[in-house]
mmCIF file of C-alpha atoms and ligand atoms in Angstrom:
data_model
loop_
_atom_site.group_PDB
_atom_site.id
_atom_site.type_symbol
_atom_site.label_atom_id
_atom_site.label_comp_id
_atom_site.label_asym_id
_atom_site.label_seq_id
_atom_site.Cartn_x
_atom_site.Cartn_y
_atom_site.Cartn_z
ATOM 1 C CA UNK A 255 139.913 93.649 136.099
ATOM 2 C CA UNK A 256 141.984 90.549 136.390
ATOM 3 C CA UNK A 257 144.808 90.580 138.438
ATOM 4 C CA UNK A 258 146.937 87.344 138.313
ATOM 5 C CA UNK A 259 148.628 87.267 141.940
ATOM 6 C CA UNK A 260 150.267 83.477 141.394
ATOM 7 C CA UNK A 261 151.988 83.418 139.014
ATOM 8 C CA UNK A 262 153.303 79.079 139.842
ATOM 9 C CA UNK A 263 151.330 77.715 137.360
ATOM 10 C CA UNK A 264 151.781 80.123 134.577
ATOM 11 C CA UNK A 265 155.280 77.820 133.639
ATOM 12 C CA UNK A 266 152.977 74.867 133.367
ATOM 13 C CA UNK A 267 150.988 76.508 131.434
ATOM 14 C CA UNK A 268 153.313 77.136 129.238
ATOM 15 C CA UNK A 269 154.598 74.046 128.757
ATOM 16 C CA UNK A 270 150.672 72.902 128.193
ATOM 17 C CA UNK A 271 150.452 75.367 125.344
ATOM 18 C CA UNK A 272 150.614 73.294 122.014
ATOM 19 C CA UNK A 273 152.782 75.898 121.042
ATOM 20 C CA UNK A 274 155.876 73.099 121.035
ATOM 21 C CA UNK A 275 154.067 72.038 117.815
ATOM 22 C CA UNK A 276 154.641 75.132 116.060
ATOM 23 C CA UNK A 277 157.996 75.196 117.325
ATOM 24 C CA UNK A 278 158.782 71.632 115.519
ATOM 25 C CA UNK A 279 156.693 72.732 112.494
ATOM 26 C CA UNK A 280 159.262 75.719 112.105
ATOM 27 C CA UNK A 281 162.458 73.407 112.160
ATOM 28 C CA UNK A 282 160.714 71.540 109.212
ATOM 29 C CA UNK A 283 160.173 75.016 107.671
ATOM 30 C CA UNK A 284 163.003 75.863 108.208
ATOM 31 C CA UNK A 285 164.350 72.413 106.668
ATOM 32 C CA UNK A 286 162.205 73.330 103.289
ATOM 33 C CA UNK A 287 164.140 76.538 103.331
ATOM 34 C CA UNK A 288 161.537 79.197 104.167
ATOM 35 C CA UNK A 289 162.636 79.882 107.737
ATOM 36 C CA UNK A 290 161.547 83.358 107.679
ATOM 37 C CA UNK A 291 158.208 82.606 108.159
ATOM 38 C CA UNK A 292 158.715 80.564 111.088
ATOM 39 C CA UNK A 293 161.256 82.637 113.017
ATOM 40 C CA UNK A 294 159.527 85.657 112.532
ATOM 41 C CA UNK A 295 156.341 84.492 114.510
ATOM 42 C CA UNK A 296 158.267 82.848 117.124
ATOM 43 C CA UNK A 297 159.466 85.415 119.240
ATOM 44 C CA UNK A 298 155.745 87.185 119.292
ATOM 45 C CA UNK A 299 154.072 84.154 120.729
ATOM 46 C CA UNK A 300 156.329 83.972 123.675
ATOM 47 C CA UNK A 301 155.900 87.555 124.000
ATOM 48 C CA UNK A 302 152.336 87.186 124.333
ATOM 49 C CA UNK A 303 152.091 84.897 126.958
ATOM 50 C CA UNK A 304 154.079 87.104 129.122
ATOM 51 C CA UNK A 305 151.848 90.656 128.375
ATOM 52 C CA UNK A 306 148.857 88.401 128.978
ATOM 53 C CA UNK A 307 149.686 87.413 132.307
ATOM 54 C CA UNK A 308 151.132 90.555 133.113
ATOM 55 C CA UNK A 309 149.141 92.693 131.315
ATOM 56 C CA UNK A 310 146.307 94.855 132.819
ATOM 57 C CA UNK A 311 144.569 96.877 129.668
ATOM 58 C CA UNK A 312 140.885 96.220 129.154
ATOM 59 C CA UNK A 313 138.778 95.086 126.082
ATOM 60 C CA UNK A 314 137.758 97.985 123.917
ATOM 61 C CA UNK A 315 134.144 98.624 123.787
ATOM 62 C CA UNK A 316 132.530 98.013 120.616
ATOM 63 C CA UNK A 317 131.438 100.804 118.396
ATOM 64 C CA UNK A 318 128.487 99.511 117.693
ATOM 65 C CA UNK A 319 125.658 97.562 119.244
ATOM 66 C CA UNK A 320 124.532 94.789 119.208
ATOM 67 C CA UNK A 321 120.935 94.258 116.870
ATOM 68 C CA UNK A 322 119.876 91.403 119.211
ATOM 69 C CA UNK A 323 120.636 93.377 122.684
ATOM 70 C CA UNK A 324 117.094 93.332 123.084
ATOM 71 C CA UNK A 325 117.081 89.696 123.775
ATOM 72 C CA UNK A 326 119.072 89.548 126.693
ATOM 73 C CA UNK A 327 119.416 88.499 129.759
ATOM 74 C CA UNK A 328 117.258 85.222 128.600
ATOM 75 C CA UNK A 329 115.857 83.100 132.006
ATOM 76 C CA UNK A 330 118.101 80.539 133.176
ATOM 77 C CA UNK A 331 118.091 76.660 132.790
ATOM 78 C CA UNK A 332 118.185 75.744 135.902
ATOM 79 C CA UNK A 333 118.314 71.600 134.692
ATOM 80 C CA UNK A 334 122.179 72.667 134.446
ATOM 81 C CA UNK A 335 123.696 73.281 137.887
ATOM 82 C CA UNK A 336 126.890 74.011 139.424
ATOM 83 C CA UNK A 337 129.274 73.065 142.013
ATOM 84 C CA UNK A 338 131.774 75.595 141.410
ATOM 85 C CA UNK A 339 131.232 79.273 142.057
ATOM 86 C CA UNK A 340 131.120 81.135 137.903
ATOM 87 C CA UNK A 341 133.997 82.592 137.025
ATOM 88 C CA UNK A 342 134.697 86.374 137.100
ATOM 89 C CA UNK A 343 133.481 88.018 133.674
ATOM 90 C CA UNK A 344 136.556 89.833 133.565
ATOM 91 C CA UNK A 345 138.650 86.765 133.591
ATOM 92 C CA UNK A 346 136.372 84.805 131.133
ATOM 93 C CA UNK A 347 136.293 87.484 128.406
ATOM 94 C CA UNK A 348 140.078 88.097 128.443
ATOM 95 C CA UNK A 349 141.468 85.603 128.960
ATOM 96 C CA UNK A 350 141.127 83.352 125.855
ATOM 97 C CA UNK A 351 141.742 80.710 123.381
ATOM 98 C CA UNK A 352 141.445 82.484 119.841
ATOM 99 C CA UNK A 353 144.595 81.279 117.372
ATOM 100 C CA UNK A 354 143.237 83.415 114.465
ATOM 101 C CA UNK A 355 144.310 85.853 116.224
ATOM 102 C CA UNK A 356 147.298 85.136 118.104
ATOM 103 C CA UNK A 357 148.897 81.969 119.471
ATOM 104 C CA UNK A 358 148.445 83.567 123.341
ATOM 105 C CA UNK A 359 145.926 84.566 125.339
ATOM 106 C CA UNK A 360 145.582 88.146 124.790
ATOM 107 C CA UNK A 361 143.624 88.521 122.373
ATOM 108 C CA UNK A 362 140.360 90.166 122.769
ATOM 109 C CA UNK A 363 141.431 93.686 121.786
ATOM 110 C CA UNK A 364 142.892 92.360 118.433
ATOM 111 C CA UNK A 365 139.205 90.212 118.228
ATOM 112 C CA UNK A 366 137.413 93.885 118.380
ATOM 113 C CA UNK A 367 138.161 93.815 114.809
ATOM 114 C CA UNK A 368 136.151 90.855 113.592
ATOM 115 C CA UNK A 369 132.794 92.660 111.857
ATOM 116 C CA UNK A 370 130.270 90.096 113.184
ATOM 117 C CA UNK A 371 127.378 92.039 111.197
ATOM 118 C CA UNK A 372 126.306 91.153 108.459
ATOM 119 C CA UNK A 373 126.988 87.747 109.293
ATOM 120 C CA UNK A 374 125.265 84.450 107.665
ATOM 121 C CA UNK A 375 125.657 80.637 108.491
ATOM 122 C CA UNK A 376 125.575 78.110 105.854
ATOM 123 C CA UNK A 377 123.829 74.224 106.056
ATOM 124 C CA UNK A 378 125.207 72.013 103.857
ATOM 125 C CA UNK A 379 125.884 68.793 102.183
ATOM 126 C CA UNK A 380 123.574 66.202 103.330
ATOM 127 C CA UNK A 381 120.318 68.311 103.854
ATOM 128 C CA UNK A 382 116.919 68.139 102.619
ATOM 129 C CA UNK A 383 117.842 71.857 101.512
ATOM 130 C CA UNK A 384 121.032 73.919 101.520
ATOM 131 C CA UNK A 385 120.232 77.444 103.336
ATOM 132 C CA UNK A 386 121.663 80.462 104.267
ATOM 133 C CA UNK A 387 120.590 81.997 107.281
ATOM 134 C CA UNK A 388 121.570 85.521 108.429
ATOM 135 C CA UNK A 389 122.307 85.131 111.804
ATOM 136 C CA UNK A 390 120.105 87.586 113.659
ATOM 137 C CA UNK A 391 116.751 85.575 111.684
ATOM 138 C CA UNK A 392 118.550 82.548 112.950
ATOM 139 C CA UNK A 393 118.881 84.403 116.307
ATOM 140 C CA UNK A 394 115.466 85.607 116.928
ATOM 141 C CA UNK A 395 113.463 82.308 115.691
ATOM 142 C CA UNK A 396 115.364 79.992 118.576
ATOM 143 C CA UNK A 397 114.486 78.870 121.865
ATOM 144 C CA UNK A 398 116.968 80.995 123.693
ATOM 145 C CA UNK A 399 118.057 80.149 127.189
ATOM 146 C CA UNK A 400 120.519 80.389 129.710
ATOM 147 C CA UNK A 401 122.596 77.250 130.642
ATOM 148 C CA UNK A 402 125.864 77.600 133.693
ATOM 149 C CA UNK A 403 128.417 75.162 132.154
ATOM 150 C CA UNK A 404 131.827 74.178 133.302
ATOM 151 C CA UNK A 405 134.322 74.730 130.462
ATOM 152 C CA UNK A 406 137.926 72.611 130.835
ATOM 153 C CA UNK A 407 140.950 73.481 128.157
ATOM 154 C CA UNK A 408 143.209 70.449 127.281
ATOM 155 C CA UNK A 409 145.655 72.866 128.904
ATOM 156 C CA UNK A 410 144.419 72.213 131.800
ATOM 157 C CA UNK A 411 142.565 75.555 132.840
ATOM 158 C CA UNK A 412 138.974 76.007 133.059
ATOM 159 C CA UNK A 413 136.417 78.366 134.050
ATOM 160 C CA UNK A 414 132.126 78.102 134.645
ATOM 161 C CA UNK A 415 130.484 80.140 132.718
ATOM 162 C CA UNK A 416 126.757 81.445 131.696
ATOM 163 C CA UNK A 417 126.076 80.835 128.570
ATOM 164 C CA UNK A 418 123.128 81.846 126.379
ATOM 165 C CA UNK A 419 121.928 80.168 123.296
ATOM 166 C CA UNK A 420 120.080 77.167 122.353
ATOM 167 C CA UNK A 421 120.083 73.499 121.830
ATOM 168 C CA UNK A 422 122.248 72.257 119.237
ATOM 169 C CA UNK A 423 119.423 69.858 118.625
ATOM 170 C CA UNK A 424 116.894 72.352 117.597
ATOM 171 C CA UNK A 425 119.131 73.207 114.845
ATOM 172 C CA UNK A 426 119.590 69.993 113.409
ATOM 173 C CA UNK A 427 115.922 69.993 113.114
ATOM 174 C CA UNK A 428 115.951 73.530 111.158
ATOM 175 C CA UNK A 429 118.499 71.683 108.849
ATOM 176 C CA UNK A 430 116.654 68.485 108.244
ATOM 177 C CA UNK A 431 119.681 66.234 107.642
ATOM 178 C CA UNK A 432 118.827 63.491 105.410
ATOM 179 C CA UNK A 433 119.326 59.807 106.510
ATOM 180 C CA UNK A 434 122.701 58.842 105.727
ATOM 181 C CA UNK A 435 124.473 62.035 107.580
ATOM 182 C CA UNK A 436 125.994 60.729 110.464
ATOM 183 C CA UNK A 437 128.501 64.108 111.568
ATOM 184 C CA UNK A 438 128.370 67.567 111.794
ATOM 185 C CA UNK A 439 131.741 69.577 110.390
ATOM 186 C CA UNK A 440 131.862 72.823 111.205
ATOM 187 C CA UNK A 441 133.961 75.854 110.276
ATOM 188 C CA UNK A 442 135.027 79.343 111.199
ATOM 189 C CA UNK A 443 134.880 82.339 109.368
ATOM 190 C CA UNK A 444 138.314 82.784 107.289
ATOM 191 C CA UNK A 445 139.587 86.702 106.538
ATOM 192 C CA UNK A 446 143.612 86.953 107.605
ATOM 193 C CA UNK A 447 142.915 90.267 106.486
ATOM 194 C CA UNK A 448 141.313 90.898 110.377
ATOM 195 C CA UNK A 449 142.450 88.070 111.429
ATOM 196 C CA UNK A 450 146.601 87.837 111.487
ATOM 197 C CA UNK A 451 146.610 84.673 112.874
ATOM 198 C CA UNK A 452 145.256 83.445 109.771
ATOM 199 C CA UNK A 453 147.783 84.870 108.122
ATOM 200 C CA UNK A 454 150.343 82.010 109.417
ATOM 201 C CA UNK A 455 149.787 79.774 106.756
ATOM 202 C CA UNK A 456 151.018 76.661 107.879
ATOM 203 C CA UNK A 457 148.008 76.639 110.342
ATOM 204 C CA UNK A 458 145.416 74.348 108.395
ATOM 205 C CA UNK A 459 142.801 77.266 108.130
ATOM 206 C CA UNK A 460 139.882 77.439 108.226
ATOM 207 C CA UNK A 461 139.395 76.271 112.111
ATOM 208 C CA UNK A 462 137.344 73.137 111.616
ATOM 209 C CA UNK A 463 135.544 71.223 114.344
ATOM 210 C CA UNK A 464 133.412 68.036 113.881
ATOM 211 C CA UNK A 465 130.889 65.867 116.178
ATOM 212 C CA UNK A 466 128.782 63.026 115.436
ATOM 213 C CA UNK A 467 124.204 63.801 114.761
ATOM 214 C CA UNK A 468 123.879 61.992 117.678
ATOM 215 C CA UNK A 469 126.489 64.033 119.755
ATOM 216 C CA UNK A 470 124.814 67.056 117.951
ATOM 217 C CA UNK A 471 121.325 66.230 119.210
ATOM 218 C CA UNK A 472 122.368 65.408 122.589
ATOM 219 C CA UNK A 473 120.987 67.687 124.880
ATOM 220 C CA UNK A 474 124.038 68.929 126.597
ATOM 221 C CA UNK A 475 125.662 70.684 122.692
ATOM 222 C CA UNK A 476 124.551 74.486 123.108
ATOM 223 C CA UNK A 477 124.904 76.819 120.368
ATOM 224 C CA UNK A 478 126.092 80.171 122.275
ATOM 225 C CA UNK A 479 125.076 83.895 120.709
ATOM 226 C CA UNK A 480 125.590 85.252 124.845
ATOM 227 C CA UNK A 481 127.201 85.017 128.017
ATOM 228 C CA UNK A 482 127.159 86.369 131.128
ATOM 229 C CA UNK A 483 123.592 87.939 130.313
ATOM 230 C CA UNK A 484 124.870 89.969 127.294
ATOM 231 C CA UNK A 485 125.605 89.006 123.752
ATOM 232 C CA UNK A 486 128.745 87.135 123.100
ATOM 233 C CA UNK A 487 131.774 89.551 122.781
ATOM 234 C CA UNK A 488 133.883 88.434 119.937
ATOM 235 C CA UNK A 489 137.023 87.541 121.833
ATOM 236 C CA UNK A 490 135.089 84.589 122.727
ATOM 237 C CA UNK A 491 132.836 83.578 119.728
ATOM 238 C CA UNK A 492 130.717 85.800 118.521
ATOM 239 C CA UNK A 493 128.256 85.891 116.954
ATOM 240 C CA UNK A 494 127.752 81.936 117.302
ATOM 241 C CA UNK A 495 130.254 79.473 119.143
ATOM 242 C CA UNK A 496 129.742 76.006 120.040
ATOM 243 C CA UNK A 497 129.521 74.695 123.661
ATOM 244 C CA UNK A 498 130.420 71.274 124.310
ATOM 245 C CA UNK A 499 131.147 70.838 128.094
ATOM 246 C CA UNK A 500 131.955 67.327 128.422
ATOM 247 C CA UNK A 501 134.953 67.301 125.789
ATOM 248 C CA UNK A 502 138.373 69.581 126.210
ATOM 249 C CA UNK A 503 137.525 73.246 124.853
ATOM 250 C CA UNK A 504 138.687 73.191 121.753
ATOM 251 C CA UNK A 505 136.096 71.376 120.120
ATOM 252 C CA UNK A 506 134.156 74.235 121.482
ATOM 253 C CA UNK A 507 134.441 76.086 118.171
ATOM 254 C CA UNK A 508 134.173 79.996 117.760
ATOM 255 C CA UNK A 509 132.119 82.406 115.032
ATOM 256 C CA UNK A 510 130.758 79.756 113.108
ATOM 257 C CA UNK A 511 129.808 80.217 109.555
ATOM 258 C CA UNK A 512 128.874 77.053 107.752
ATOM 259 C CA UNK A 513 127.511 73.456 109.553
ATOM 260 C CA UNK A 514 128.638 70.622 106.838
ATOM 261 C CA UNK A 515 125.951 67.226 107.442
ATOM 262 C CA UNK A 516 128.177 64.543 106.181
ATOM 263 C CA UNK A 517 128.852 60.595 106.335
ATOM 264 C CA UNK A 518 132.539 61.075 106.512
ATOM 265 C CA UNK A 519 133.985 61.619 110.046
ATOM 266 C CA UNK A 520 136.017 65.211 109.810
ATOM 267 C CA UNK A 521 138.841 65.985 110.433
ATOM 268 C CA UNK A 522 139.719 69.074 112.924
ATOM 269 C CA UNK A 523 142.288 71.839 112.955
ATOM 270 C CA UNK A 524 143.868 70.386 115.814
ATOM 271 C CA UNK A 525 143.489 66.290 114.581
ATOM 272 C CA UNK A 526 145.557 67.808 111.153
ATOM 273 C CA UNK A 527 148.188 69.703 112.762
ATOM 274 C CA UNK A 528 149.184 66.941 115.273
ATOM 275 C CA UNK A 529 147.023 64.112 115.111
ATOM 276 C CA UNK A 530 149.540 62.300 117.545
ATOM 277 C CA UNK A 531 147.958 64.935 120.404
ATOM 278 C CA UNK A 532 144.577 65.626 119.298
ATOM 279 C CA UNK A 533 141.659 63.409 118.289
ATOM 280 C CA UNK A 534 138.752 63.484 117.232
ATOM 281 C CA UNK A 535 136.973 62.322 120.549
ATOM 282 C CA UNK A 536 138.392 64.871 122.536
ATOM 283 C CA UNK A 537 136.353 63.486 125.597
ATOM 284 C CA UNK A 538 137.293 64.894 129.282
ATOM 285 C CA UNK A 539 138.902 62.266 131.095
ATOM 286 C CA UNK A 540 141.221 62.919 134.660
ATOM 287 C CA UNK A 541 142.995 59.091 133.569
ATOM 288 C CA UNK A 542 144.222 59.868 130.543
ATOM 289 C CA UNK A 543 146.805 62.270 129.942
ATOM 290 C CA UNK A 544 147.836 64.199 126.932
ATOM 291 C CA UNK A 545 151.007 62.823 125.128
ATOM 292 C CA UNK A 546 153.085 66.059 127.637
ATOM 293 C CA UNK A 547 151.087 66.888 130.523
ATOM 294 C CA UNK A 548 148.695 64.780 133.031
ATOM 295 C CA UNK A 549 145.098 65.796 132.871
ATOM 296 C CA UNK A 550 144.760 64.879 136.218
ATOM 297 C CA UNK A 551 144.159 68.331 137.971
ATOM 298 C CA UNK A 552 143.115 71.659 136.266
ATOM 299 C CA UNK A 553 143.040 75.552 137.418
ATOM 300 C CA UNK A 554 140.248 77.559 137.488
ATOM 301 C CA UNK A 555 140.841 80.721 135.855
ATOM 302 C CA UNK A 556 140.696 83.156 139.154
ATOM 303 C CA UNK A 557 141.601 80.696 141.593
ATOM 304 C CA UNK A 558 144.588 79.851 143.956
ATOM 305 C CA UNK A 559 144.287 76.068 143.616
ATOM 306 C CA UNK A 560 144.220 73.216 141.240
ATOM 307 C CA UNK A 561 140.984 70.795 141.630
ATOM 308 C CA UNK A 562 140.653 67.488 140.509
ATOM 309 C CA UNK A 563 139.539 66.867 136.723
ATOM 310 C CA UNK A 564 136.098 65.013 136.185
ATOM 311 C CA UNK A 565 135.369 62.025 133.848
ATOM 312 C CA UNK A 566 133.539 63.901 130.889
ATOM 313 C CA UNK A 567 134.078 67.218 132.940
ATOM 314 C CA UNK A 568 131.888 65.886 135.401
ATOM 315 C CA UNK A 569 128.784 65.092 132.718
ATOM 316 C CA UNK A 570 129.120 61.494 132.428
ATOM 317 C CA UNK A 571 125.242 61.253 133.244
ATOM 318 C CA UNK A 572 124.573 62.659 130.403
ATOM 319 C CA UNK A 573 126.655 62.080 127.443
ATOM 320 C CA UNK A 574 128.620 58.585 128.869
ATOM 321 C CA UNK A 575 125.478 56.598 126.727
ATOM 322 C CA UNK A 576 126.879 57.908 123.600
ATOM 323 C CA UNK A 577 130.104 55.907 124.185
ATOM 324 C CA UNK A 578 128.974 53.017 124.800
ATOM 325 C CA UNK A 579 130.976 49.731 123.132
ATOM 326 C CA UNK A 580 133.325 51.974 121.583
ATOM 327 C CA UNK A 581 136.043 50.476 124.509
ATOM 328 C CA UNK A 582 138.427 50.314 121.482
ATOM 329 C CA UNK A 583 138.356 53.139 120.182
ATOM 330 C CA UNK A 584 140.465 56.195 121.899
ATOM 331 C CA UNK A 585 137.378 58.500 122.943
ATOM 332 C CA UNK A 586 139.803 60.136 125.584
ATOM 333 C CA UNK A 587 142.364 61.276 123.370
HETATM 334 N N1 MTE B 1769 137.816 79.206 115.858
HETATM 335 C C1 MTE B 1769 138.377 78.877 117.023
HETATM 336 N N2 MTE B 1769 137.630 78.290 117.968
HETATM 337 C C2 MTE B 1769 138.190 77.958 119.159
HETATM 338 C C3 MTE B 1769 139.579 78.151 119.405
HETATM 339 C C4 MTE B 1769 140.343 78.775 118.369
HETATM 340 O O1 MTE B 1769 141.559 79.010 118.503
HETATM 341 N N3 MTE B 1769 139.709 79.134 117.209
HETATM 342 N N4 MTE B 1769 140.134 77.749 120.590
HETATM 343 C C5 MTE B 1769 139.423 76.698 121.322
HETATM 344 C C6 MTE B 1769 139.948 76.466 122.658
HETATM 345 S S1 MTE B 1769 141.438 75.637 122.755
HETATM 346 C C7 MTE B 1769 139.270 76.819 123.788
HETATM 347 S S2 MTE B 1769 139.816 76.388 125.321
HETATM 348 C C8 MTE B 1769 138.042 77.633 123.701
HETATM 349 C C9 MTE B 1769 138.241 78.902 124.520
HETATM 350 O O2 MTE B 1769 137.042 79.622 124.615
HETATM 351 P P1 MTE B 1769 137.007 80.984 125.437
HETATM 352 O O3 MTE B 1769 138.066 81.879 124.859
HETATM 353 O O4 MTE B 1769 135.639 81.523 125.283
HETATM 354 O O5 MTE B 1769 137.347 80.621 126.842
HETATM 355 O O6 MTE B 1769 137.717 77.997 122.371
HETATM 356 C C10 MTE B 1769 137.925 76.981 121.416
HETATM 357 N N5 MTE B 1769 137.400 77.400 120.118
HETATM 358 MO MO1 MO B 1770 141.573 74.903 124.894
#
């Protein structure tokens, strides 16, 4: 298990956590005169972060298993290398980013309960064909392999981990966008019912993320249904999660149900609740920092030191192309 022996950065990190937002979001709450709502979630998140650094419980094992086991481990990409050694499993898989449910780390015993069978994913709007797929169909007809990507959080932690899915691009094909689409919004499952994050309604659920077709069909975007040789546990996705390396994690969005081909650029769950902090670019860059921290540096989850931050997370070979002569626009942000 986890053991968090330096504690330094954990401060930082907590001043890194967006959670400020929510904490000026209340005061206007509070303004509109429904400042129970607010204060009674407050408390809780702070609480959080402390257990989850502190903490030293394990994920609960799931009941049941899962009906594409079978599949795994898948053979390794080796196209998709690494500098930095992959980061403990037991780190990766509990220590998370999940605000539906909770606004801390801690989460993956409270993700347990998400039911991720039967699960289908909807393709919409500008397709040849709307379809529903169920997910282990969709599952068992792709190319699945296994990539090692780096992963960095706008807060400024990151991790390497191997993933297992399959090229974003190969399911753009199954949706056969027709020619005016030029994005892809996409959107998490919605029950507050498991989910008590979702039950803070001034978040702007559903969690929505958004790229552009050609961002979709570049070769890095990975659809992930595994990691670490095993099906995706749901603390960090399951059963289908988005994995876009080069941008800050959270337009690496989790249990997917619906993939929206559209000519109007979305607008994500982060971009709506503070658009002055989030964008829709999102693109990894060690120069620009984030409206309250640098982006300089970052921390590996598991180790002692920070490391310097690379320009697209360190895969400007491969993605910088799609940026080119937008030198205007704020792709860093
Ligand atoms: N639906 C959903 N997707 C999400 C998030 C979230 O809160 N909800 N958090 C994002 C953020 S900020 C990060 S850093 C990654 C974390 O992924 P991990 O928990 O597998 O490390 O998930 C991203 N995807
Ligand atoms: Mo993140």
């Amino acid at each position: 298990m986890p053991t968090f022996t330096k504690p330094r950065w954990v401060l930082s990190e907590r001043e890194a956590t967006p959670e400020s937002i929510f904490y000026a979001r209340r005061t206007l709450i509070k303004s509109a005169g429904l400042g129970m709502i607010g204060a009674a979630v407050a408390a809780p998140a702070h609480a959080g972060l402390l257990d989850n650094i502190f903490g030293a419980d394990t994920p609960t094992a799931d009941s049941e298993v899962d009906p594409t086991a079978d599949l795994y481990p898948v053979p390794r990409n080796e196209a998709y290398t690494h500098t930095r050694p992959i980061t403990d499993e037991g780190l990766a898989t509990t220590y998370n980013n999940f605000y539906e449910f909770g606004s801390h780390k801690r989460i993956y015993n409270a993700a347990q309960k998400l039911a991720i069978r039967p699960w289908s994913v909807i393709l919409d709007g500008m397709v040849e064909q709307e379809q529903t797929i169920d997910i282990d169909t969709l599952i068992r007809q792709m190319p699945l392999e296994e990539r090692v990507y780096r992963h960095r959080c706008v807060e400024a932690w990151s991790m390497v981990v191997p993933w297992t899915g399959f090229a974003m691009a190969d399911f753009v094909k199954l949706a056969r966008p027709t020619a005016g689409a030029k994005y892809v919004r996409m959107e998490t499952f919605e029950n507050p019912e498991v989910a008590s994050g979702q039950r803070q309604s001034w978040y702007p659920w559903p969690y929505v993320e958004g790229v552009t077709l050609e961002e979709a069909t570049n070769p890095l975007a990975f659809l992930v249904t595994g990691v670490y040789g095993k099906p995706v546990p749901e603390q960090n996705g399951a059963p289908l999660r988005l994995a876009l390396p080069w941008k800050y994690g959270f337009k690496s969005i989790k249990s997917l149900v619906r993939f929206t081909f559209t000519d109007q650029k979305p607008v994500s769950f982060w971009e709506e609740l503070a658009p002055t902090e989030y964008g829709f670019w999102a693109n990894v860059n060690p120069e620009v920092a984030h409206p309250r921290w640098s982006q300089a540096e970052e921390k590996p989850l598991g180790a002692d030191e920070e490391i310097p931050t690379q320009l697209y997370n360190g895969y400007a070979e491969e993605v910088a192309g799609l940026y080119k002569g937008m030198e205007g626009e704020r792709i860093y942000f």
